[in-house]
JSON list of N, CA and C in Angstrom, two decimals:
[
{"chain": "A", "resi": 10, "resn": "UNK", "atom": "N", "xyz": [4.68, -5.58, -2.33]},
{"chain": "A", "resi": 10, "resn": "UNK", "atom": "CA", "xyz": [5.17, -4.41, -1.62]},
{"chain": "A", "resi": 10, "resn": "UNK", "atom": "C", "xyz": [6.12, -4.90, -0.54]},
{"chain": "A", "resi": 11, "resn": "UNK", "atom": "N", "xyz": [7.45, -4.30, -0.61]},
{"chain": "A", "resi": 11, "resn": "UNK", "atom": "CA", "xyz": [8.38, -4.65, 0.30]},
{"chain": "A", "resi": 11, "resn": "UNK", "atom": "C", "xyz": [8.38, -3.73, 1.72]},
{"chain": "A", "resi": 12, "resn": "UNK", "atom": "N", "xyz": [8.04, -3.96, 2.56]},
{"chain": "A", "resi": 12, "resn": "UNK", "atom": "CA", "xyz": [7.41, -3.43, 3.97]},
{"chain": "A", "resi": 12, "resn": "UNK", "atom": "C", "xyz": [9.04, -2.93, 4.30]},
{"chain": "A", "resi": 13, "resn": "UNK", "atom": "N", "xyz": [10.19, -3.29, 4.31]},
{"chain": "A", "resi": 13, "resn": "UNK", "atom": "CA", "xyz": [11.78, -2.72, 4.43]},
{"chain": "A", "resi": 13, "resn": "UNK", "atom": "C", "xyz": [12.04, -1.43, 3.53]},
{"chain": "A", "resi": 14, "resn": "UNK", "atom": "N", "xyz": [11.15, -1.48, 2.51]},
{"chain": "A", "resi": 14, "resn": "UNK", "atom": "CA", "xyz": [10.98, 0.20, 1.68]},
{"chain": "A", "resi": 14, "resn": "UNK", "atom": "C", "xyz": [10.18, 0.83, 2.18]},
{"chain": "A", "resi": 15, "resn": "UNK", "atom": "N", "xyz": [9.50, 0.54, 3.31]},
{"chain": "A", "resi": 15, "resn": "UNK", "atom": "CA", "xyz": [8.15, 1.70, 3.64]},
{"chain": "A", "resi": 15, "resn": "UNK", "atom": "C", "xyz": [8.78, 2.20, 5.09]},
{"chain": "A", "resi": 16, "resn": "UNK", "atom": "N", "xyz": [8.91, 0.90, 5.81]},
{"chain": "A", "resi": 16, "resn": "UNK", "atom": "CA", "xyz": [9.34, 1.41, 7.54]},
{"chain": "A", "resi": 16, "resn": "UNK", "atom": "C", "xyz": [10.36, 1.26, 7.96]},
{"chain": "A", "resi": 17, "resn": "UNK", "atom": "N", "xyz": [11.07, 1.53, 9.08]},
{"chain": "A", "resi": 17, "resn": "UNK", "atom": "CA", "xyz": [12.40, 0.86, 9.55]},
{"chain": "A", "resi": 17, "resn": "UNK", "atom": "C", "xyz": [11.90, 0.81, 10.73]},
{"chain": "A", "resi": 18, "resn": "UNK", "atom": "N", "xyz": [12.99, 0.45, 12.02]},
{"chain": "A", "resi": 18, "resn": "UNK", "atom": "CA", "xyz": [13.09, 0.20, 13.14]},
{"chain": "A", "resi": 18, "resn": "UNK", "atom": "C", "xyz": [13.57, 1.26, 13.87]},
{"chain": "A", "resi": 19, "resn": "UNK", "atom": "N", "xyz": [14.21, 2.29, 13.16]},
{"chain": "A", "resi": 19, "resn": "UNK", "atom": "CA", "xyz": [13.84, 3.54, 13.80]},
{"chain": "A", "resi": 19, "resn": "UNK", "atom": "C", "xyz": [12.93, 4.65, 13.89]},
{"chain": "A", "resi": 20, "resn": "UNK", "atom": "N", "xyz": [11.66, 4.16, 13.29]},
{"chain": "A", "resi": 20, "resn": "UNK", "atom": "CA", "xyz": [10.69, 5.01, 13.85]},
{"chain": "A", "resi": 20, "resn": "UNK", "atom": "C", "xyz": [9.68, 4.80, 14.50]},
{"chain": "A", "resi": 21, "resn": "UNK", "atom": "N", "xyz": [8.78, 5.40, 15.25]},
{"chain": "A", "resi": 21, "resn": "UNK", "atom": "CA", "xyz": [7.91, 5.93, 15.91]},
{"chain": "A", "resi": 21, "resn": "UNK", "atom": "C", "xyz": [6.69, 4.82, 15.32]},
{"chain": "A", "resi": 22, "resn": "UNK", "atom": "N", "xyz": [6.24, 4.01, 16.45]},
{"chain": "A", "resi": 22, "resn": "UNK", "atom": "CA", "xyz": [4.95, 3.88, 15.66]},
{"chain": "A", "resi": 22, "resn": "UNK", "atom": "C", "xyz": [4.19, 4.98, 14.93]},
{"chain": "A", "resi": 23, "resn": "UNK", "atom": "N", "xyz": [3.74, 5.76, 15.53]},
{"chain": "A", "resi": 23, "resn": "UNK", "atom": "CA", "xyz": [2.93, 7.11, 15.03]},
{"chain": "A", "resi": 23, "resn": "UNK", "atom": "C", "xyz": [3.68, 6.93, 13.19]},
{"chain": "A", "resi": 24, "resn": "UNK", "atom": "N", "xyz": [4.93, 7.13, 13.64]},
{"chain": "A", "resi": 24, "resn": "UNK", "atom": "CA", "xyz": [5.23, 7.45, 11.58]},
{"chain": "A", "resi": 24, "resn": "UNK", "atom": "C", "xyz": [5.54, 6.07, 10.93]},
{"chain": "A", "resi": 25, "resn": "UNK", "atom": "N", "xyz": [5.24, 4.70, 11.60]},
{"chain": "A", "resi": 25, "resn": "UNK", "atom": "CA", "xyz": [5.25, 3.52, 10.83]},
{"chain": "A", "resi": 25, "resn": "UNK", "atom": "C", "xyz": [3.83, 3.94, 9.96]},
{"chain": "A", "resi": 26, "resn": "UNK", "atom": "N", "xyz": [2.67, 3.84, 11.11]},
{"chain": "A", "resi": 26, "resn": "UNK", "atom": "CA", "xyz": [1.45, 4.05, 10.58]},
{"chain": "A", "resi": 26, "resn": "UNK", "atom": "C", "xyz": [1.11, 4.91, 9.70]},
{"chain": "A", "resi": 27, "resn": "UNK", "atom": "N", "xyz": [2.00, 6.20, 9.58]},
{"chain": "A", "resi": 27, "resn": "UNK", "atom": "CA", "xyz": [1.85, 6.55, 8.98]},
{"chain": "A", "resi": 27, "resn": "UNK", "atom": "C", "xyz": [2.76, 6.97, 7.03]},
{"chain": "A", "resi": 28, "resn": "UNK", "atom": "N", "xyz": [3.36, 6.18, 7.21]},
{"chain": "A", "resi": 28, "resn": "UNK", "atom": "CA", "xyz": [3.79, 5.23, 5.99]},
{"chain": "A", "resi": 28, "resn": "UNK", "atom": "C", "xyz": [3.28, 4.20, 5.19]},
{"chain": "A", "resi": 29, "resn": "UNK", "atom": "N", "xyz": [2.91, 3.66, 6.41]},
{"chain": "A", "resi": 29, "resn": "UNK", "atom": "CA", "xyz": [1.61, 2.35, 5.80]},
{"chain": "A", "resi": 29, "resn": "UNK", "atom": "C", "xyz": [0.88, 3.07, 5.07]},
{"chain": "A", "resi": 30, "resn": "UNK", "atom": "N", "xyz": [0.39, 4.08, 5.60]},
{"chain": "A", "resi": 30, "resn": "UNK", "atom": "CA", "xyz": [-1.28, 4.59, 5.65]},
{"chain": "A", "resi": 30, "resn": "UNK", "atom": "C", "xyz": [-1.26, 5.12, 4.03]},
{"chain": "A", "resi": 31, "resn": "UNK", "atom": "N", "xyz": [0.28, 6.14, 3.70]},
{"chain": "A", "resi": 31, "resn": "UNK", "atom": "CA", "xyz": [0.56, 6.47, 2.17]},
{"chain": "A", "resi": 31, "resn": "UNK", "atom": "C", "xyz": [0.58, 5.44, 1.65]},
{"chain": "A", "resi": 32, "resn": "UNK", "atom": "N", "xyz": [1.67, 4.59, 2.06]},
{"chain": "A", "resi": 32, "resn": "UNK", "atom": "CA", "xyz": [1.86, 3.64, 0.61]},
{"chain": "A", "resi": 32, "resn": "UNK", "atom": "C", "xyz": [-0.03, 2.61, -0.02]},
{"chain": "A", "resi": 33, "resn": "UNK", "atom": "N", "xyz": [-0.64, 3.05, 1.50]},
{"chain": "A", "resi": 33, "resn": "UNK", "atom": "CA", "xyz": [-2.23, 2.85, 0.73]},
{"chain": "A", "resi": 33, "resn": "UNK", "atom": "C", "xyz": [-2.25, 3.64, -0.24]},
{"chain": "A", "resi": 34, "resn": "UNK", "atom": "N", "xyz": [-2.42, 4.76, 0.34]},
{"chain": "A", "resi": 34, "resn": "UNK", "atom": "CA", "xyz": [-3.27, 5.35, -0.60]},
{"chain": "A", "resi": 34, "resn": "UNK", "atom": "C", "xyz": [-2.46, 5.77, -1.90]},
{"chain": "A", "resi": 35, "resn": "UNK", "atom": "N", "xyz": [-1.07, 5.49, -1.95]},
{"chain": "A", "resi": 35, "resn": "UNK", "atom": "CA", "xyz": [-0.26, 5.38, -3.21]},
{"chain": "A", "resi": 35, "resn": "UNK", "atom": "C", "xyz": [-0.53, 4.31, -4.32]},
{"chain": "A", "resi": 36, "resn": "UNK", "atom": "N", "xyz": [-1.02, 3.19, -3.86]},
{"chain": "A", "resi": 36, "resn": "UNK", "atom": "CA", "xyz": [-1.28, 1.98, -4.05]},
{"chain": "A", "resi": 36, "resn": "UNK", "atom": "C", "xyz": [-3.00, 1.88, -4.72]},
{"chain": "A", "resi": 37, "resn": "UNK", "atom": "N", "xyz": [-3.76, 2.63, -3.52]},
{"chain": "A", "resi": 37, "resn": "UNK", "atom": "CA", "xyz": [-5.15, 3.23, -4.14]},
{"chain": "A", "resi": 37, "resn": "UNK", "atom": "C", "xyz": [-5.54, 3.94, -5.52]},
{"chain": "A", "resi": 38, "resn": "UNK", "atom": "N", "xyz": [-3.98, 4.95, -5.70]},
{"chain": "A", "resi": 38, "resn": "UNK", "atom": "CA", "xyz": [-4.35, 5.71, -6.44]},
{"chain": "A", "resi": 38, "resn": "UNK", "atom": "C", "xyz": [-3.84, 4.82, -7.87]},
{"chain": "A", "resi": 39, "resn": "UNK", "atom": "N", "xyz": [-2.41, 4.36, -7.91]},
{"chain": "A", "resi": 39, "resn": "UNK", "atom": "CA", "xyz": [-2.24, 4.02, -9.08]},
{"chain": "A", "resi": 39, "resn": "UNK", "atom": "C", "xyz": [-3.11, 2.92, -9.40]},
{"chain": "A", "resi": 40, "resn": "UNK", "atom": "N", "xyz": [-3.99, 2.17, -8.51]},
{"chain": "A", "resi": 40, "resn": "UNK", "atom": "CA", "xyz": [-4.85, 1.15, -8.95]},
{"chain": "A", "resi": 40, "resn": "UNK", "atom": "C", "xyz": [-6.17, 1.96, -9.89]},
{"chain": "A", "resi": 41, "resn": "UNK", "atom": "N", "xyz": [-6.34, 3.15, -8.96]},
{"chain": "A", "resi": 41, "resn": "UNK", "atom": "CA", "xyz": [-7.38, 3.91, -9.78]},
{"chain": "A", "resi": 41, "resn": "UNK", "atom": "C", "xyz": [-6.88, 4.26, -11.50]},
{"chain": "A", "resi": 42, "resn": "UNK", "atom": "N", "xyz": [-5.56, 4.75, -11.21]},
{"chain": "A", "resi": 42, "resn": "UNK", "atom": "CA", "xyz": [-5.56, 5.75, -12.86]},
{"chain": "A", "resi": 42, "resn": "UNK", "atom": "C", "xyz": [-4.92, 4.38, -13.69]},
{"chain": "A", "resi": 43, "resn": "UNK", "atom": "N", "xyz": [-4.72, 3.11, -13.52]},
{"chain": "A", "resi": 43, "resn": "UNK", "atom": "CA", "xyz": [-4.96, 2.35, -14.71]},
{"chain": "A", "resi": 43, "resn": "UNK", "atom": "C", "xyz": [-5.59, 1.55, -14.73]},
{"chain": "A", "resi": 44, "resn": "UNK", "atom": "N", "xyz": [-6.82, 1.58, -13.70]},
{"chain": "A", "resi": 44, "resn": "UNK", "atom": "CA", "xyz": [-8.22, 1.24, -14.14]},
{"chain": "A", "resi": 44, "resn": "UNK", "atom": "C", "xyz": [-9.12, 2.16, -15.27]},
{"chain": "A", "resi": 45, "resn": "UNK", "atom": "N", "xyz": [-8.64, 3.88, -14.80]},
{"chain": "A", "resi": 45, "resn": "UNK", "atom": "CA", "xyz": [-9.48, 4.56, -15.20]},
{"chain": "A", "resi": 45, "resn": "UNK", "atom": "C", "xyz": [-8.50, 4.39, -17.51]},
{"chain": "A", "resi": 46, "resn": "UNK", "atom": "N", "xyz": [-7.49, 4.19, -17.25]},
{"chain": "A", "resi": 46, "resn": "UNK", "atom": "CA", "xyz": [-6.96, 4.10, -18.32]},
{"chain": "A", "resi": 46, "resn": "UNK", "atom": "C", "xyz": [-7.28, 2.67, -19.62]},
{"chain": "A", "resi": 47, "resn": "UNK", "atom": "N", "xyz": [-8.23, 2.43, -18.58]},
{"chain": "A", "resi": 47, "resn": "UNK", "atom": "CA", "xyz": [-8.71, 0.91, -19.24]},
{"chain": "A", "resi": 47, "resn": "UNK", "atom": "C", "xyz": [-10.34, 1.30, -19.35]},
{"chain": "A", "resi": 48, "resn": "UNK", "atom": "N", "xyz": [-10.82, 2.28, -18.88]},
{"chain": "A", "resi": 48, "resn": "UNK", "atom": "CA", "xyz": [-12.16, 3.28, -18.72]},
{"chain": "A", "resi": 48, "resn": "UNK", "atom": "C", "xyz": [-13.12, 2.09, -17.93]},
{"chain": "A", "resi": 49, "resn": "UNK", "atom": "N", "xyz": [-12.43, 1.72, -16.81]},
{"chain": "A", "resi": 49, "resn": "UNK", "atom": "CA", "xyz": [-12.79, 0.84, -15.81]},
{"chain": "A", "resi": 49, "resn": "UNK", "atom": "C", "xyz": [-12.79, 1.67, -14.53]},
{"chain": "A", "resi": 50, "resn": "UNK", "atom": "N", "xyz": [-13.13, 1.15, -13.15]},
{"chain": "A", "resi": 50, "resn": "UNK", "atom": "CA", "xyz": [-13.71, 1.76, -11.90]},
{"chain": "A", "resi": 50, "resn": "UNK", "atom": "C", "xyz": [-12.69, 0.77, -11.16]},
{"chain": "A", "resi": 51, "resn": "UNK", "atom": "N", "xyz": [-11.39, 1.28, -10.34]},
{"chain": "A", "resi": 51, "resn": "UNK", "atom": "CA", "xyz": [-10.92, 0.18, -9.88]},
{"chain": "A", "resi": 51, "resn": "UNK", "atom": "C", "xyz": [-11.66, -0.06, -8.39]},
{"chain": "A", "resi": 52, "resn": "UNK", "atom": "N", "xyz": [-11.69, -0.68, -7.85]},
{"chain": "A", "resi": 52, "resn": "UNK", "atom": "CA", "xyz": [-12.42, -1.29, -6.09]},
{"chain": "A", "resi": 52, "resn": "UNK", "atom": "C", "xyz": [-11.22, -1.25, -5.55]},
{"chain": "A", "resi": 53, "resn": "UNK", "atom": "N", "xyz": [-11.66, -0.68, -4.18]},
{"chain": "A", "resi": 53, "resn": "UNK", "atom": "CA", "xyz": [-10.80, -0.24, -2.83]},
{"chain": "A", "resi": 53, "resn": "UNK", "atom": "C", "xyz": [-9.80, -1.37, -2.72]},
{"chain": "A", "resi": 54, "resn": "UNK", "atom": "N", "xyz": [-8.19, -1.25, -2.53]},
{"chain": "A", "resi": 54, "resn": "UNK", "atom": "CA", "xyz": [-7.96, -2.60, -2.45]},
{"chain": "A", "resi": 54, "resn": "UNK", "atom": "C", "xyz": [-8.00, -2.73, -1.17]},
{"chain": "A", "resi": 55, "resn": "UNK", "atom": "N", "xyz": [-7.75, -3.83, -1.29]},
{"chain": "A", "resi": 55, "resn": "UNK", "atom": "CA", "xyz": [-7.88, -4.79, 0.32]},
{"chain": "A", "resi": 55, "resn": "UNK", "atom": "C", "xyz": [-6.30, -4.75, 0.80]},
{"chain": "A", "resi": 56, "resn": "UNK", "atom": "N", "xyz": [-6.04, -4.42, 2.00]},
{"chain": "A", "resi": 56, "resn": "UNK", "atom": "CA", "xyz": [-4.84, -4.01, 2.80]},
{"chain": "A", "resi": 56, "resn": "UNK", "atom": "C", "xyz": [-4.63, -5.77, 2.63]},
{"chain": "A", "resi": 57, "resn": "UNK", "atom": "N", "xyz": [-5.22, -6.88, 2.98]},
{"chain": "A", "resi": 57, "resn": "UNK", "atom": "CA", "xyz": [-4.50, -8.11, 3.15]},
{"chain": "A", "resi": 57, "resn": "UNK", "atom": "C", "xyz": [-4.07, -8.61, 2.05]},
{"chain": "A", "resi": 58, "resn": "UNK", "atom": "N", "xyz": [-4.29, -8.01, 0.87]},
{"chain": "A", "resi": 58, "resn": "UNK", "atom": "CA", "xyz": [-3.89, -8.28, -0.12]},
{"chain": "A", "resi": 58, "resn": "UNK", "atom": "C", "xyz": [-2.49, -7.72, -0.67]},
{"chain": "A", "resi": 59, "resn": "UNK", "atom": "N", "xyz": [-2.05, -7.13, 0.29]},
{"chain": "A", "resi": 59, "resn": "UNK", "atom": "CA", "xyz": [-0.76, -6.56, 0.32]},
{"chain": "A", "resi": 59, "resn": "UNK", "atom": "C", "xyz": [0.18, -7.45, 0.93]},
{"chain": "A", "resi": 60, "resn": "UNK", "atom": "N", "xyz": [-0.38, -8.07, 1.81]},
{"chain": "A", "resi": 60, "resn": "UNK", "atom": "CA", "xyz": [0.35, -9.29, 2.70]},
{"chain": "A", "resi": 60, "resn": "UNK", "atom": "C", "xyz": [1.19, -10.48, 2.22]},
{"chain": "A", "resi": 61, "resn": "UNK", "atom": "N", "xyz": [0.12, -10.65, 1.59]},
{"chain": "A", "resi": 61, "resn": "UNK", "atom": "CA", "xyz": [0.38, -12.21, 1.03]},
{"chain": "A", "resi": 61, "resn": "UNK", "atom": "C", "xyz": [0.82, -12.27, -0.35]},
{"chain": "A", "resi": 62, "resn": "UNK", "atom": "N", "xyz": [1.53, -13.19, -1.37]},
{"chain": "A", "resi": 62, "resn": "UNK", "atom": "CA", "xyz": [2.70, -13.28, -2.49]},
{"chain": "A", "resi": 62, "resn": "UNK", "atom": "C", "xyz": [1.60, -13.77, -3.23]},
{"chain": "A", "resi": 63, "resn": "UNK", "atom": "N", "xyz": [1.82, -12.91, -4.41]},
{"chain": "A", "resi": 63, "resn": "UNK", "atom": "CA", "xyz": [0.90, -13.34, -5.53]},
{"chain": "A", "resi": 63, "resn": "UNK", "atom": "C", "xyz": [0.60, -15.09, -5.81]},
{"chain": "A", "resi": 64, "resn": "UNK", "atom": "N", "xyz": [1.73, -16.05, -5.60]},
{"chain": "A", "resi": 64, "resn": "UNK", "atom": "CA", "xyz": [1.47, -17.05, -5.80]},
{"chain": "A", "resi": 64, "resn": "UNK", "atom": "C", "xyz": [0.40, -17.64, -4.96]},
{"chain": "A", "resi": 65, "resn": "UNK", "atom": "N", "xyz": [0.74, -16.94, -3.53]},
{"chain": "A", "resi": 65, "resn": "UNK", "atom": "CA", "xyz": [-0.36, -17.98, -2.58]},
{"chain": "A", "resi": 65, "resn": "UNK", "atom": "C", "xyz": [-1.88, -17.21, -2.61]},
{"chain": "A", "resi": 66, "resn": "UNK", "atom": "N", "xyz": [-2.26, -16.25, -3.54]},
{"chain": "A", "resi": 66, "resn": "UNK", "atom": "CA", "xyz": [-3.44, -15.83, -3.52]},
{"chain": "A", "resi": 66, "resn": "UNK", "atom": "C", "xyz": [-4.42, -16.62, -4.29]}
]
């Protein structure tokens, strides 16, 4: 997730946070419907797992 597509420097903390806060639960959801498309249960993801580059996980 590229954090330069979610926030800029002209806004408001109040609407950084609350950009973050969607692209969770955007992130929540499509984890859910192709878990549920695999007839699997996906788990909450983890916000730090947004952080860090697939390689260094």
């Amino acid at each position: 997730m590229n954090s330069n597509t979610i926030i800029d420097d002209k806004m408001t903390l109040e609407e950084k946070l609350a950009a973050i806060d969607q692209a969770m639960r955007n992130a929540q959801e499509l984890a859910n419907e192709e878990a549920a498309s695999n007839g699997q249960v996906a788990a909450p993801i983890d916000p730090a797992s947004l952080t860090i580059c697939d390689g260094c996980e």
